[in-house]
Amino acid sequence: MGAEAEDAPPPQPAAGEPATAPRAQPISAAQFLSWKQRKDAEEAARKAEAAQKRAADIASGAVQMNGRELFQHEPWVFDNNIY
């Protein structure tokens, strides 16, 4: 029972998971900044796409607006002078 556990190879990381082995050489500041800018640009593009999809869904009536969106598009709803 204990011998079987010793003969088994160590678990390998899944295909999508990064290996935990240390790097041979650390990255430079320029490489880090390049990676960070690319990562930030991808995140901004993802957020812009989600916002555009939400706006299209609201326009088509597929989803309801939240309070902030309602105030932006129809501020007269919140005008208490009408009553």
PDB file of N, CA, C and O in Angstrom:
ATOM      1  N   MET A   1       0.826  -1.184   0.000  1.00  0.00           N
ATOM      2  CA  MET A   1       0.000   0.000   0.000  1.00  0.00           C
ATOM      3  C   MET A   1       0.871   1.250   0.000  1.00  0.00           C
ATOM      4  O   MET A   1       0.712   2.129  -0.805  1.00  0.00           O
ATOM      5  N   GLY A   2       1.845   1.310   0.892  1.00  0.00           N
ATOM      6  CA  GLY A   2       2.731   2.461   0.913  1.00  0.00           C
ATOM      7  C   GLY A   2       3.707   2.452  -0.242  1.00  0.00           C
ATOM      8  O   GLY A   2       4.124   3.480  -0.737  1.00  0.00           O
ATOM      9  N   ALA A   3       4.072   1.281  -0.737  1.00  0.00           N
ATOM     10  CA  ALA A   3       5.018   1.172  -1.845  1.00  0.00           C
ATOM     11  C   ALA A   3       4.385   1.670  -3.134  1.00  0.00           C
ATOM     12  O   ALA A   3       5.062   2.228  -3.988  1.00  0.00           O
ATOM     13  N   GLU A   4       3.083   1.452  -3.288  1.00  0.00           N
ATOM     14  CA  GLU A   4       2.409   1.912  -4.496  1.00  0.00           C
ATOM     15  C   GLU A   4       2.429   3.428  -4.579  1.00  0.00           C
ATOM     16  O   GLU A   4       2.614   4.003  -5.647  1.00  0.00           O
ATOM     17  N   ALA A   5       2.267   4.082  -3.457  1.00  0.00           N
ATOM     18  CA  ALA A   5       2.256   5.538  -3.447  1.00  0.00           C
ATOM     19  C   ALA A   5       3.639   6.094  -3.765  1.00  0.00           C
ATOM     20  O   ALA A   5       3.773   7.133  -4.400  1.00  0.00           O
ATOM     21  N   GLU A   6       4.678   5.385  -3.351  1.00  0.00           N
ATOM     22  CA  GLU A   6       6.036   5.868  -3.626  1.00  0.00           C
ATOM     23  C   GLU A   6       6.405   5.687  -5.084  1.00  0.00           C
ATOM     24  O   GLU A   6       7.167   6.464  -5.641  1.00  0.00           O
ATOM     25  N   ASP A   7       5.881   4.659  -5.752  1.00  0.00           N
ATOM     26  CA  ASP A   7       6.213   4.391  -7.147  1.00  0.00           C
ATOM     27  C   ASP A   7       5.451   5.298  -8.113  1.00  0.00           C
ATOM     28  O   ASP A   7       5.863   5.459  -9.253  1.00  0.00           O
ATOM     29  N   ALA A   8       4.370   5.895  -7.688  1.00  0.00           N
ATOM     30  CA  ALA A   8       3.556   6.741  -8.565  1.00  0.00           C
ATOM     31  C   ALA A   8       4.297   8.037  -8.871  1.00  0.00           C
ATOM     32  O   ALA A   8       4.924   8.632  -8.002  1.00  0.00           O
ATOM     33  N   PRO A   9       4.254   8.488 -10.138  1.00  0.00           N
ATOM     34  CA  PRO A   9       4.911   9.761 -10.481  1.00  0.00           C
ATOM     35  C   PRO A   9       4.162  10.928  -9.854  1.00  0.00           C
ATOM     36  O   PRO A   9       2.969  10.825  -9.562  1.00  0.00           O
ATOM     37  N   PRO A  10       4.832  12.046  -9.639  1.00  0.00           N
ATOM     38  CA  PRO A  10       4.147  13.208  -9.058  1.00  0.00           C
ATOM     39  C   PRO A  10       3.065  13.709 -10.008  1.00  0.00           C
ATOM     40  O   PRO A  10       3.178  13.560 -11.225  1.00  0.00           O
ATOM     41  N   PRO A  11       1.998  14.285  -9.485  1.00  0.00           N
ATOM     42  CA  PRO A  11       0.907  14.764 -10.353  1.00  0.00           C
ATOM     43  C   PRO A  11       1.390  15.885 -11.271  1.00  0.00           C
ATOM     44  O   PRO A  11       2.146  16.762 -10.869  1.00  0.00           O
ATOM     45  N   GLN A  12       0.958  15.817 -12.525  1.00  0.00           N
ATOM     46  CA  GLN A  12       1.317  16.820 -13.517  1.00  0.00           C
ATOM     47  C   GLN A  12       0.242  17.897 -13.543  1.00  0.00           C
ATOM     48  O   GLN A  12      -0.936  17.600 -13.372  1.00  0.00           O
ATOM     49  N   PRO A  13       0.627  19.165 -13.777  1.00  0.00           N
ATOM     50  CA  PRO A  13      -0.396  20.222 -13.865  1.00  0.00           C
ATOM     51  C   PRO A  13      -1.261  20.014 -15.099  1.00  0.00           C
ATOM     52  O   PRO A  13      -0.823  19.437 -16.088  1.00  0.00           O
ATOM     53  N   ALA A  14      -2.495  20.467 -15.023  1.00  0.00           N
ATOM     54  CA  ALA A  14      -3.429  20.353 -16.145  1.00  0.00           C
ATOM     55  C   ALA A  14      -2.916  21.188 -17.305  1.00  0.00           C
ATOM     56  O   ALA A  14      -2.015  22.013 -17.166  1.00  0.00           O
ATOM     57  N   ALA A  15      -3.516  20.978 -18.470  1.00  0.00           N
ATOM     58  CA  ALA A  15      -3.038  21.644 -19.684  1.00  0.00           C
ATOM     59  C   ALA A  15      -3.122  23.165 -19.574  1.00  0.00           C
ATOM     60  O   ALA A  15      -2.251  23.871 -20.061  1.00  0.00           O
ATOM     61  N   GLY A  16      -4.148  23.707 -18.931  1.00  0.00           N
ATOM     62  CA  GLY A  16      -4.319  25.152 -18.851  1.00  0.00           C
ATOM     63  C   GLY A  16      -3.590  25.804 -17.697  1.00  0.00           C
ATOM     64  O   GLY A  16      -3.481  27.019 -17.618  1.00  0.00           O
ATOM     65  N   GLU A  17      -3.072  24.998 -16.767  1.00  0.00           N
ATOM     66  CA  GLU A  17      -2.424  25.550 -15.586  1.00  0.00           C
ATOM     67  C   GLU A  17      -0.941  25.766 -15.832  1.00  0.00           C
ATOM     68  O   GLU A  17      -0.293  24.948 -16.467  1.00  0.00           O
ATOM     69  N   PRO A  18      -0.384  26.869 -15.344  1.00  0.00           N
ATOM     70  CA  PRO A  18       1.045  27.100 -15.531  1.00  0.00           C
ATOM     71  C   PRO A  18       1.870  26.189 -14.615  1.00  0.00           C
ATOM     72  O   PRO A  18       1.428  25.785 -13.552  1.00  0.00           O
ATOM     73  N   ALA A  19       3.043  25.860 -15.077  1.00  0.00           N
ATOM     74  CA  ALA A  19       3.937  25.049 -14.261  1.00  0.00           C
ATOM     75  C   ALA A  19       4.457  25.905 -13.115  1.00  0.00           C
ATOM     76  O   ALA A  19       4.616  27.123 -13.234  1.00  0.00           O
ATOM     77  N   THR A  20       4.744  25.291 -11.995  1.00  0.00           N
ATOM     78  CA  THR A  20       5.193  26.054 -10.828  1.00  0.00           C
ATOM     79  C   THR A  20       6.708  26.078 -10.711  1.00  0.00           C
ATOM     80  O   THR A  20       7.233  26.540  -9.718  1.00  0.00           O
ATOM     81  N   ALA A  21       7.407  25.591 -11.727  1.00  0.00           N
ATOM     82  CA  ALA A  21       8.865  25.589 -11.687  1.00  0.00           C
ATOM     83  C   ALA A  21       9.370  27.026 -11.788  1.00  0.00           C
ATOM     84  O   ALA A  21       8.821  27.845 -12.528  1.00  0.00           O
ATOM     85  N   PRO A  22      10.416  27.353 -11.032  1.00  0.00           N
ATOM     86  CA  PRO A  22      10.941  28.720 -11.095  1.00  0.00           C
ATOM     87  C   PRO A  22      11.584  28.995 -12.452  1.00  0.00           C
ATOM     88  O   PRO A  22      12.069  28.089 -13.125  1.00  0.00           O
ATOM     89  N   ARG A  23      11.565  30.254 -12.849  1.00  0.00           N
ATOM     90  CA  ARG A  23      12.166  30.658 -14.123  1.00  0.00           C
ATOM     91  C   ARG A  23      13.683  30.607 -14.024  1.00  0.00           C
ATOM     92  O   ARG A  23      14.248  30.848 -12.969  1.00  0.00           O
ATOM     93  N   ALA A  24      14.310  30.328 -15.138  1.00  0.00           N
ATOM     94  CA  ALA A  24      15.769  30.332 -15.169  1.00  0.00           C
ATOM     95  C   ALA A  24      16.284  31.756 -15.027  1.00  0.00           C
ATOM     96  O   ALA A  24      17.246  32.013 -14.318  1.00  0.00           O
ATOM     97  N   GLN A  25      15.616  32.690 -15.725  1.00  0.00           N
ATOM     98  CA  GLN A  25      16.008  34.094 -15.639  1.00  0.00           C
ATOM     99  C   GLN A  25      14.755  34.930 -15.384  1.00  0.00           C
ATOM    100  O   GLN A  25      13.723  34.703 -16.000  1.00  0.00           O
ATOM    101  N   PRO A  26      14.860  35.914 -14.500  1.00  0.00           N
ATOM    102  CA  PRO A  26      13.690  36.774 -14.257  1.00  0.00           C
ATOM    103  C   PRO A  26      13.426  37.666 -15.469  1.00  0.00           C
ATOM    104  O   PRO A  26      14.313  37.930 -16.273  1.00  0.00           O
ATOM    105  N   ILE A  27      12.173  38.112 -15.589  1.00  0.00           N
ATOM    106  CA  ILE A  27      11.832  38.984 -16.713  1.00  0.00           C
ATOM    107  C   ILE A  27      12.333  40.389 -16.428  1.00  0.00           C
ATOM    108  O   ILE A  27      12.475  40.802 -15.280  1.00  0.00           O
ATOM    109  N   SER A  28      12.552  41.126 -17.493  1.00  0.00           N
ATOM    110  CA  SER A  28      13.028  42.500 -17.332  1.00  0.00           C
ATOM    111  C   SER A  28      11.835  43.419 -17.076  1.00  0.00           C
ATOM    112  O   SER A  28      10.674  43.040 -17.259  1.00  0.00           O
ATOM    113  N   ALA A  29      12.120  44.628 -16.687  1.00  0.00           N
ATOM    114  CA  ALA A  29      11.068  45.615 -16.442  1.00  0.00           C
ATOM    115  C   ALA A  29      10.302  45.914 -17.726  1.00  0.00           C
ATOM    116  O   ALA A  29       9.077  46.072 -17.712  1.00  0.00           O
ATOM    117  N   ALA A  30      11.008  45.977 -18.851  1.00  0.00           N
ATOM    118  CA  ALA A  30      10.347  46.255 -20.126  1.00  0.00           C
ATOM    119  C   ALA A  30       9.401  45.120 -20.508  1.00  0.00           C
ATOM    120  O   ALA A  30       8.298  45.365 -21.000  1.00  0.00           O
ATOM    121  N   GLN A  31       9.813  43.878 -20.269  1.00  0.00           N
ATOM    122  CA  GLN A  31       8.952  42.739 -20.567  1.00  0.00           C
ATOM    123  C   GLN A  31       7.708  42.764 -19.677  1.00  0.00           C
ATOM    124  O   GLN A  31       6.599  42.486 -20.142  1.00  0.00           O
ATOM    125  N   PHE A  32       7.892  43.089 -18.411  1.00  0.00           N
ATOM    126  CA  PHE A  32       6.758  43.158 -17.498  1.00  0.00           C
ATOM    127  C   PHE A  32       5.786  44.247 -17.923  1.00  0.00           C
ATOM    128  O   PHE A  32       4.575  44.034 -17.957  1.00  0.00           O
ATOM    129  N   LEU A  33       6.296  45.425 -18.256  1.00  0.00           N
ATOM    130  CA  LEU A  33       5.424  46.524 -18.660  1.00  0.00           C
ATOM    131  C   LEU A  33       4.680  46.191 -19.943  1.00  0.00           C
ATOM    132  O   LEU A  33       3.500  46.530 -20.089  1.00  0.00           O
ATOM    133  N   SER A  34       5.352  45.514 -20.860  1.00  0.00           N
ATOM    134  CA  SER A  34       4.708  45.098 -22.105  1.00  0.00           C
ATOM    135  C   SER A  34       3.570  44.123 -21.804  1.00  0.00           C
ATOM    136  O   SER A  34       2.466  44.252 -22.343  1.00  0.00           O
ATOM    137  N   TRP A  35       3.837  43.150 -20.935  1.00  0.00           N
ATOM    138  CA  TRP A  35       2.819  42.176 -20.559  1.00  0.00           C
ATOM    139  C   TRP A  35       1.645  42.859 -19.860  1.00  0.00           C
ATOM    140  O   TRP A  35       0.485  42.567 -20.131  1.00  0.00           O
ATOM    141  N   LYS A  36       1.967  43.788 -18.959  1.00  0.00           N
ATOM    142  CA  LYS A  36       0.934  44.482 -18.194  1.00  0.00           C
ATOM    143  C   LYS A  36       0.054  45.330 -19.113  1.00  0.00           C
ATOM    144  O   LYS A  36      -1.180  45.358 -18.957  1.00  0.00           O
ATOM    145  N   GLN A  37       0.659  46.022 -20.074  1.00  0.00           N
ATOM    146  CA  GLN A  37      -0.125  46.834 -21.006  1.00  0.00           C
ATOM    147  C   GLN A  37      -1.035  45.951 -21.856  1.00  0.00           C
ATOM    148  O   GLN A  37      -2.196  46.288 -22.101  1.00  0.00           O
ATOM    149  N   ARG A  38      -0.502  44.819 -22.317  1.00  0.00           N
ATOM    150  CA  ARG A  38      -1.304  43.907 -23.119  1.00  0.00           C
ATOM    151  C   ARG A  38      -2.471  43.344 -22.300  1.00  0.00           C
ATOM    152  O   ARG A  38      -3.609  43.285 -22.763  1.00  0.00           O
ATOM    153  N   LYS A  39      -2.183  42.984 -21.061  1.00  0.00           N
ATOM    154  CA  LYS A  39      -3.221  42.456 -20.170  1.00  0.00           C
ATOM    155  C   LYS A  39      -4.297  43.511 -19.913  1.00  0.00           C
ATOM    156  O   LYS A  39      -5.498  43.213 -19.958  1.00  0.00           O
ATOM    157  N   ASP A  40      -3.888  44.756 -19.636  1.00  0.00           N
ATOM    158  CA  ASP A  40      -4.853  45.832 -19.393  1.00  0.00           C
ATOM    159  C   ASP A  40      -5.691  46.124 -20.628  1.00  0.00           C
ATOM    160  O   ASP A  40      -6.896  46.387 -20.530  1.00  0.00           O
ATOM    161  N   ALA A  41      -5.055  46.076 -21.814  1.00  0.00           N
ATOM    162  CA  ALA A  41      -5.784  46.323 -23.054  1.00  0.00           C
ATOM    163  C   ALA A  41      -6.809  45.222 -23.308  1.00  0.00           C
ATOM    164  O   ALA A  41      -7.938  45.502 -23.731  1.00  0.00           O
ATOM    165  N   GLU A  42      -6.432  43.970 -23.042  1.00  0.00           N
ATOM    166  CA  GLU A  42      -7.378  42.863 -23.216  1.00  0.00           C
ATOM    167  C   GLU A  42      -8.548  42.989 -22.259  1.00  0.00           C
ATOM    168  O   GLU A  42      -9.702  42.762 -22.638  1.00  0.00           O
ATOM    169  N   GLU A  43      -8.282  43.385 -21.021  1.00  0.00           N
ATOM    170  CA  GLU A  43      -9.350  43.553 -20.034  1.00  0.00           C
ATOM    171  C   GLU A  43     -10.280  44.701 -20.429  1.00  0.00           C
ATOM    172  O   GLU A  43     -11.506  44.588 -20.318  1.00  0.00           O
ATOM    173  N   ALA A  44      -9.703  45.807 -20.912  1.00  0.00           N
ATOM    174  CA  ALA A  44     -10.525  46.945 -21.333  1.00  0.00           C
ATOM    175  C   ALA A  44     -11.398  46.561 -22.530  1.00  0.00           C
ATOM    176  O   ALA A  44     -12.579  46.946 -22.594  1.00  0.00           O
ATOM    177  N   ALA A  45     -10.843  45.787 -23.456  1.00  0.00           N
ATOM    178  CA  ALA A  45     -11.618  45.350 -24.617  1.00  0.00           C
ATOM    179  C   ALA A  45     -12.745  44.425 -24.190  1.00  0.00           C
ATOM    180  O   ALA A  45     -13.869  44.522 -24.702  1.00  0.00           O
ATOM    181  N   ARG A  46     -12.473  43.549 -23.233  1.00  0.00           N
ATOM    182  CA  ARG A  46     -13.488  42.625 -22.731  1.00  0.00           C
ATOM    183  C   ARG A  46     -14.620  43.398 -22.041  1.00  0.00           C
ATOM    184  O   ARG A  46     -15.797  43.117 -22.245  1.00  0.00           O
ATOM    185  N   LYS A  47     -14.259  44.404 -21.238  1.00  0.00           N
ATOM    186  CA  LYS A  47     -15.273  45.210 -20.552  1.00  0.00           C
ATOM    187  C   LYS A  47     -16.091  46.028 -21.541  1.00  0.00           C
ATOM    188  O   LYS A  47     -17.315  46.165 -21.386  1.00  0.00           O
ATOM    189  N   ALA A  48     -15.439  46.582 -22.567  1.00  0.00           N
ATOM    190  CA  ALA A  48     -16.153  47.369 -23.571  1.00  0.00           C
ATOM    191  C   ALA A  48     -17.128  46.485 -24.343  1.00  0.00           C
ATOM    192  O   ALA A  48     -18.258  46.897 -24.636  1.00  0.00           O
ATOM    193  N   GLU A  49     -16.706  45.274 -24.664  1.00  0.00           N
ATOM    194  CA  GLU A  49     -17.586  44.352 -25.378  1.00  0.00           C
ATOM    195  C   GLU A  49     -18.790  43.983 -24.525  1.00  0.00           C
ATOM    196  O   GLU A  49     -19.923  43.932 -25.016  1.00  0.00           O
ATOM    197  N   ALA A  50     -18.574  43.751 -23.230  1.00  0.00           N
ATOM    198  CA  ALA A  50     -19.677  43.414 -22.330  1.00  0.00           C
ATOM    199  C   ALA A  50     -20.644  44.592 -22.190  1.00  0.00           C
ATOM    200  O   ALA A  50     -21.868  44.399 -22.174  1.00  0.00           O
ATOM    201  N   ALA A  51     -20.112  45.812 -22.104  1.00  0.00           N
ATOM    202  CA  ALA A  51     -20.967  46.994 -21.990  1.00  0.00           C
ATOM    203  C   ALA A  51     -21.780  47.196 -23.262  1.00  0.00           C
ATOM    204  O   ALA A  51     -22.971  47.545 -23.200  1.00  0.00           O
ATOM    205  N   GLN A  52     -21.151  46.961 -24.409  1.00  0.00           N
ATOM    206  CA  GLN A  52     -21.860  47.115 -25.680  1.00  0.00           C
ATOM    207  C   GLN A  52     -22.966  46.062 -25.804  1.00  0.00           C
ATOM    208  O   GLN A  52     -24.073  46.370 -26.241  1.00  0.00           O
ATOM    209  N   LYS A  53     -22.685  44.836 -25.390  1.00  0.00           N
ATOM    210  CA  LYS A  53     -23.694  43.778 -25.434  1.00  0.00           C
ATOM    211  C   LYS A  53     -24.848  44.105 -24.495  1.00  0.00           C
ATOM    212  O   LYS A  53     -26.013  43.923 -24.841  1.00  0.00           O
ATOM    213  N   ARG A  54     -24.542  44.627 -23.307  1.00  0.00           N
ATOM    214  CA  ARG A  54     -25.608  44.974 -22.353  1.00  0.00           C
ATOM    215  C   ARG A  54     -26.474  46.099 -22.918  1.00  0.00           C
ATOM    216  O   ARG A  54     -27.694  46.060 -22.791  1.00  0.00           O
ATOM    217  N   ALA A  55     -25.836  47.096 -23.531  1.00  0.00           N
ATOM    218  CA  ALA A  55     -26.599  48.196 -24.123  1.00  0.00           C
ATOM    219  C   ALA A  55     -27.514  47.679 -25.231  1.00  0.00           C
ATOM    220  O   ALA A  55     -28.674  48.103 -25.344  1.00  0.00           O
ATOM    221  N   ALA A  56     -27.024  46.754 -26.037  1.00  0.00           N
ATOM    222  CA  ALA A  56     -27.843  46.188 -27.106  1.00  0.00           C
ATOM    223  C   ALA A  56     -28.992  45.367 -26.521  1.00  0.00           C
ATOM    224  O   ALA A  56     -30.126  45.420 -27.037  1.00  0.00           O
ATOM    225  N   ASP A  57     -28.731  44.621 -25.454  1.00  0.00           N
ATOM    226  CA  ASP A  57     -29.785  43.832 -24.811  1.00  0.00           C
ATOM    227  C   ASP A  57     -30.857  44.729 -24.195  1.00  0.00           C
ATOM    228  O   ASP A  57     -32.042  44.424 -24.258  1.00  0.00           O
ATOM    229  N   ILE A  58     -30.435  45.841 -23.594  1.00  0.00           N
ATOM    230  CA  ILE A  58     -31.401  46.787 -23.018  1.00  0.00           C
ATOM    231  C   ILE A  58     -32.237  47.415 -24.116  1.00  0.00           C
ATOM    232  O   ILE A  58     -33.459  47.543 -23.990  1.00  0.00           O
ATOM    233  N   ALA A  59     -31.589  47.800 -25.223  1.00  0.00           N
ATOM    234  CA  ALA A  59     -32.317  48.423 -26.328  1.00  0.00           C
ATOM    235  C   ALA A  59     -33.341  47.459 -26.934  1.00  0.00           C
ATOM    236  O   ALA A  59     -34.431  47.870 -27.341  1.00  0.00           O
ATOM    237  N   SER A  60     -33.004  46.177 -26.967  1.00  0.00           N
ATOM    238  CA  SER A  60     -33.929  45.205 -27.542  1.00  0.00           C
ATOM    239  C   SER A  60     -34.995  44.757 -26.543  1.00  0.00           C
ATOM    240  O   SER A  60     -35.955  44.090 -26.923  1.00  0.00           O
ATOM    241  N   GLY A  61     -34.818  45.105 -25.267  1.00  0.00           N
ATOM    242  CA  GLY A  61     -35.782  44.734 -24.245  1.00  0.00           C
ATOM    243  C   GLY A  61     -35.536  43.352 -23.656  1.00  0.00           C
ATOM    244  O   GLY A  61     -36.382  42.821 -22.951  1.00  0.00           O
ATOM    245  N   ALA A  62     -34.385  42.771 -23.939  1.00  0.00           N
ATOM    246  CA  ALA A  62     -34.081  41.430 -23.423  1.00  0.00           C
ATOM    247  C   ALA A  62     -33.798  41.454 -21.924  1.00  0.00           C
ATOM    248  O   ALA A  62     -34.092  40.483 -21.237  1.00  0.00           O
ATOM    249  N   VAL A  63     -33.236  42.538 -21.416  1.00  0.00           N
ATOM    250  CA  VAL A  63     -32.950  42.667 -19.982  1.00  0.00           C
ATOM    251  C   VAL A  63     -33.447  44.019 -19.487  1.00  0.00           C
ATOM    252  O   VAL A  63     -33.618  44.956 -20.258  1.00  0.00           O
ATOM    253  N   GLN A  64     -33.679  44.113 -18.184  1.00  0.00           N
ATOM    254  CA  GLN A  64     -34.117  45.371 -17.593  1.00  0.00           C
ATOM    255  C   GLN A  64     -32.921  46.235 -17.235  1.00  0.00           C
ATOM    256  O   GLN A  64     -31.836  45.723 -16.954  1.00  0.00           O
ATOM    257  N   MET A  65     -33.152  47.540 -17.222  1.00  0.00           N
ATOM    258  CA  MET A  65     -32.114  48.477 -16.793  1.00  0.00           C
ATOM    259  C   MET A  65     -32.025  48.479 -15.280  1.00  0.00           C
ATOM    260  O   MET A  65     -33.042  48.310 -14.600  1.00  0.00           O
ATOM    261  N   ASN A  66     -30.818  48.715 -14.773  1.00  0.00           N
ATOM    262  CA  ASN A  66     -30.700  48.939 -13.333  1.00  0.00           C
ATOM    263  C   ASN A  66     -30.965  50.418 -13.074  1.00  0.00           C
ATOM    264  O   ASN A  66     -31.193  51.202 -14.006  1.00  0.00           O
ATOM    265  N   GLY A  67     -30.955  50.836 -11.826  1.00  0.00           N
ATOM    266  CA  GLY A  67     -31.293  52.215 -11.476  1.00  0.00           C
ATOM    267  C   GLY A  67     -30.384  53.245 -12.112  1.00  0.00           C
ATOM    268  O   GLY A  67     -30.835  54.293 -12.586  1.00  0.00           O
ATOM    269  N   ARG A  68     -29.099  52.967 -12.140  1.00  0.00           N
ATOM    270  CA  ARG A  68     -28.144  53.918 -12.723  1.00  0.00           C
ATOM    271  C   ARG A  68     -28.390  54.093 -14.221  1.00  0.00           C
ATOM    272  O   ARG A  68     -28.382  55.207 -14.744  1.00  0.00           O
ATOM    273  N   GLU A  69     -28.633  52.978 -14.913  1.00  0.00           N
ATOM    274  CA  GLU A  69     -28.890  53.051 -16.355  1.00  0.00           C
ATOM    275  C   GLU A  69     -30.216  53.758 -16.629  1.00  0.00           C
ATOM    276  O   GLU A  69     -30.321  54.549 -17.572  1.00  0.00           O
ATOM    277  N   LEU A  70     -31.205  53.515 -15.802  1.00  0.00           N
ATOM    278  CA  LEU A  70     -32.493  54.183 -15.966  1.00  0.00           C
ATOM    279  C   LEU A  70     -32.343  55.690 -15.777  1.00  0.00           C
ATOM    280  O   LEU A  70     -32.896  56.476 -16.535  1.00  0.00           O
ATOM    281  N   PHE A  71     -31.551  56.100 -14.776  1.00  0.00           N
ATOM    282  CA  PHE A  71     -31.324  57.522 -14.539  1.00  0.00           C
ATOM    283  C   PHE A  71     -30.582  58.167 -15.707  1.00  0.00           C
ATOM    284  O   PHE A  71     -30.863  59.305 -16.075  1.00  0.00           O
ATOM    285  N   GLN A  72     -29.652  57.442 -16.317  1.00  0.00           N
ATOM    286  CA  GLN A  72     -28.905  57.987 -17.459  1.00  0.00           C
ATOM    287  C   GLN A  72     -29.802  58.153 -18.681  1.00  0.00           C
ATOM    288  O   GLN A  72     -29.699  59.151 -19.392  1.00  0.00           O
ATOM    289  N   HIS A  73     -30.686  57.185 -18.935  1.00  0.00           N
ATOM    290  CA  HIS A  73     -31.481  57.206 -20.156  1.00  0.00           C
ATOM    291  C   HIS A  73     -32.827  57.906 -20.008  1.00  0.00           C
ATOM    292  O   HIS A  73     -33.326  58.473 -20.966  1.00  0.00           O
ATOM    293  N   GLU A  74     -33.408  57.859 -18.808  1.00  0.00           N
ATOM    294  CA  GLU A  74     -34.715  58.476 -18.580  1.00  0.00           C
ATOM    295  C   GLU A  74     -34.724  59.209 -17.241  1.00  0.00           C
ATOM    296  O   GLU A  74     -35.393  58.792 -16.286  1.00  0.00           O
ATOM    297  N   PRO A  75     -34.026  60.345 -17.140  1.00  0.00           N
ATOM    298  CA  PRO A  75     -33.946  61.043 -15.854  1.00  0.00           C
ATOM    299  C   PRO A  75     -35.279  61.628 -15.398  1.00  0.00           C
ATOM    300  O   PRO A  75     -35.471  61.871 -14.212  1.00  0.00           O
ATOM    301  N   TRP A  76     -36.223  61.816 -16.299  1.00  0.00           N
ATOM    302  CA  TRP A  76     -37.519  62.370 -15.915  1.00  0.00           C
ATOM    303  C   TRP A  76     -38.257  61.459 -14.945  1.00  0.00           C
ATOM    304  O   TRP A  76     -39.124  61.910 -14.197  1.00  0.00           O
ATOM    305  N   VAL A  77     -37.910  60.160 -14.921  1.00  0.00           N
ATOM    306  CA  VAL A  77     -38.555  59.222 -14.001  1.00  0.00           C
ATOM    307  C   VAL A  77     -38.267  59.612 -12.557  1.00  0.00           C
ATOM    308  O   VAL A  77     -39.098  59.415 -11.669  1.00  0.00           O
ATOM    309  N   PHE A  78     -37.108  60.220 -12.311  1.00  0.00           N
ATOM    310  CA  PHE A  78     -36.697  60.556 -10.958  1.00  0.00           C
ATOM    311  C   PHE A  78     -37.000  62.002 -10.580  1.00  0.00           C
ATOM    312  O   PHE A  78     -36.619  62.454  -9.524  1.00  0.00           O
ATOM    313  N   ASP A  79     -37.719  62.740 -11.435  1.00  0.00           N
ATOM    314  CA  ASP A  79     -38.044  64.130 -11.171  1.00  0.00           C
ATOM    315  C   ASP A  79     -39.271  64.215 -10.283  1.00  0.00           C
ATOM    316  O   ASP A  79     -40.386  63.901 -10.708  1.00  0.00           O
ATOM    317  N   ASN A  80     -39.095  64.666  -9.052  1.00  0.00           N
ATOM    318  CA  ASN A  80     -40.210  64.745  -8.101  1.00  0.00           C
ATOM    319  C   ASN A  80     -41.085  65.966  -8.317  1.00  0.00           C
ATOM    320  O   ASN A  80     -42.129  66.110  -7.685  1.00  0.00           O
ATOM    321  N   ASN A  81     -40.698  66.909  -9.190  1.00  0.00           N
ATOM    322  CA  ASN A  81     -41.490  68.115  -9.458  1.00  0.00           C
ATOM    323  C   ASN A  81     -42.743  67.782 -10.264  1.00  0.00           C
ATOM    324  O   ASN A  81     -43.668  68.584 -10.298  1.00  0.00           O
ATOM    325  N   ILE A  82     -42.776  66.649 -10.890  1.00  0.00           N
ATOM    326  CA  ILE A  82     -43.941  66.251 -11.693  1.00  0.00           C
ATOM    327  C   ILE A  82     -45.111  65.932 -10.790  1.00  0.00           C
ATOM    328  O   ILE A  82     -46.263  66.188 -11.117  1.00  0.00           O
ATOM    329  N   TYR A  83     -44.856  65.409  -9.612  1.00  0.00           N
ATOM    330  CA  TYR A  83     -45.920  64.935  -8.728  1.00  0.00           C
ATOM    331  C   TYR A  83     -46.493  66.049  -7.903  1.00  0.00           C
ATOM    332  O   TYR A  83     -46.039  66.813  -7.269  1.00  0.00           O
TER     333      TYR A  83
END
